[in-house]
């Protein structure tokens, strides 16, 4: 609804969604892909993001290079080239946790049944993010890559009340099948340091009724 909550301040190098729960060996392949440069490793185990795969451009724009080629809208977000990742990275300078923001990207999948069904049947999210905040970190939910309006799924730094007393990297899918909010807090043990990149993968395995986060 043209509004933002729990805004991000920091960088995003990777934002991808897969329509299936990835196995551990596939998650390891994703990490090796990032370690060697996002586009620098091609193995049979390396999964291809089929619901969303954001590629940031030189001028701050972004495109979806997944098979769906969804339109990626943007605010005034800027990008820069990272030789470490071999790609452009988005940089957000919003107020940490604020709601009045100008720097954002979004994909409107309201009427996209492929994305909606892919998320509902179990999915995987992947992101490479770097937080930018002044210590001590505010005890608030901060969301670098999420779609939590009326349910959904996403990554966040959680409040201490949901992270065993720490503001940790968290994967939070809504696993409801009856339209009610049924959240599953897959909390890590990692409090992200400022100015450091983290590779995070969240897996919602509907068949086994489990959620996992890898950092």
CSV table of C-alpha atoms in Angstrom, one decimal, residues 17-22 50-51 113-124 152-153 171 173-177 203-211:
chain,number,residue,atom,x,y,z
A,17,UNK,CA,13.6,-16.6,-3.8
A,18,UNK,CA,13.4,-20.3,-4.8
A,19,UNK,CA,10.1,-22.2,-5.1
A,20,UNK,CA,11.3,-25.2,-3.1
A,21,UNK,CA,13.0,-25.9,0.2
A,22,UNK,CA,16.7,-26.4,-0.6
A,50,UNK,CA,13.0,-19.4,-10.1
A,51,UNK,CA,10.6,-17.0,-8.3
A,113,UNK,CA,-0.2,-17.0,-8.8
A,114,UNK,CA,3.1,-18.6,-9.6
A,115,UNK,CA,4.9,-16.6,-6.9
A,116,UNK,CA,2.0,-16.9,-4.4
A,117,UNK,CA,1.7,-20.7,-4.8
A,118,UNK,CA,5.5,-21.1,-4.8
A,119,UNK,CA,5.7,-19.4,-1.5
A,120,UNK,CA,2.8,-21.3,0.0
A,121,UNK,CA,4.1,-24.7,-0.9
A,122,UNK,CA,7.4,-24.3,0.8
A,123,UNK,CA,10.3,-22.0,-0.4
A,124,UNK,CA,13.8,-20.8,0.2
A,152,UNK,CA,4.2,-13.6,3.7
A,153,UNK,CA,7.8,-14.3,4.5
A,171,UNK,CA,13.9,-16.0,9.0
A,173,UNK,CA,7.7,-17.2,7.3
A,174,UNK,CA,3.9,-17.3,7.9
A,175,UNK,CA,3.0,-21.0,7.5
A,176,UNK,CA,-0.7,-20.6,7.9
A,177,UNK,CA,-3.0,-22.7,5.7
A,203,UNK,CA,14.2,-22.6,4.2
A,204,UNK,CA,10.6,-23.3,4.8
A,205,UNK,CA,10.0,-27.0,4.3
A,206,UNK,CA,6.2,-27.4,4.3
A,207,UNK,CA,6.3,-31.2,3.9
A,208,UNK,CA,8.4,-31.8,7.1
A,209,UNK,CA,6.9,-28.8,8.9
A,210,UNK,CA,10.3,-27.3,9.6
A,211,UNK,CA,12.0,-23.9,9.1
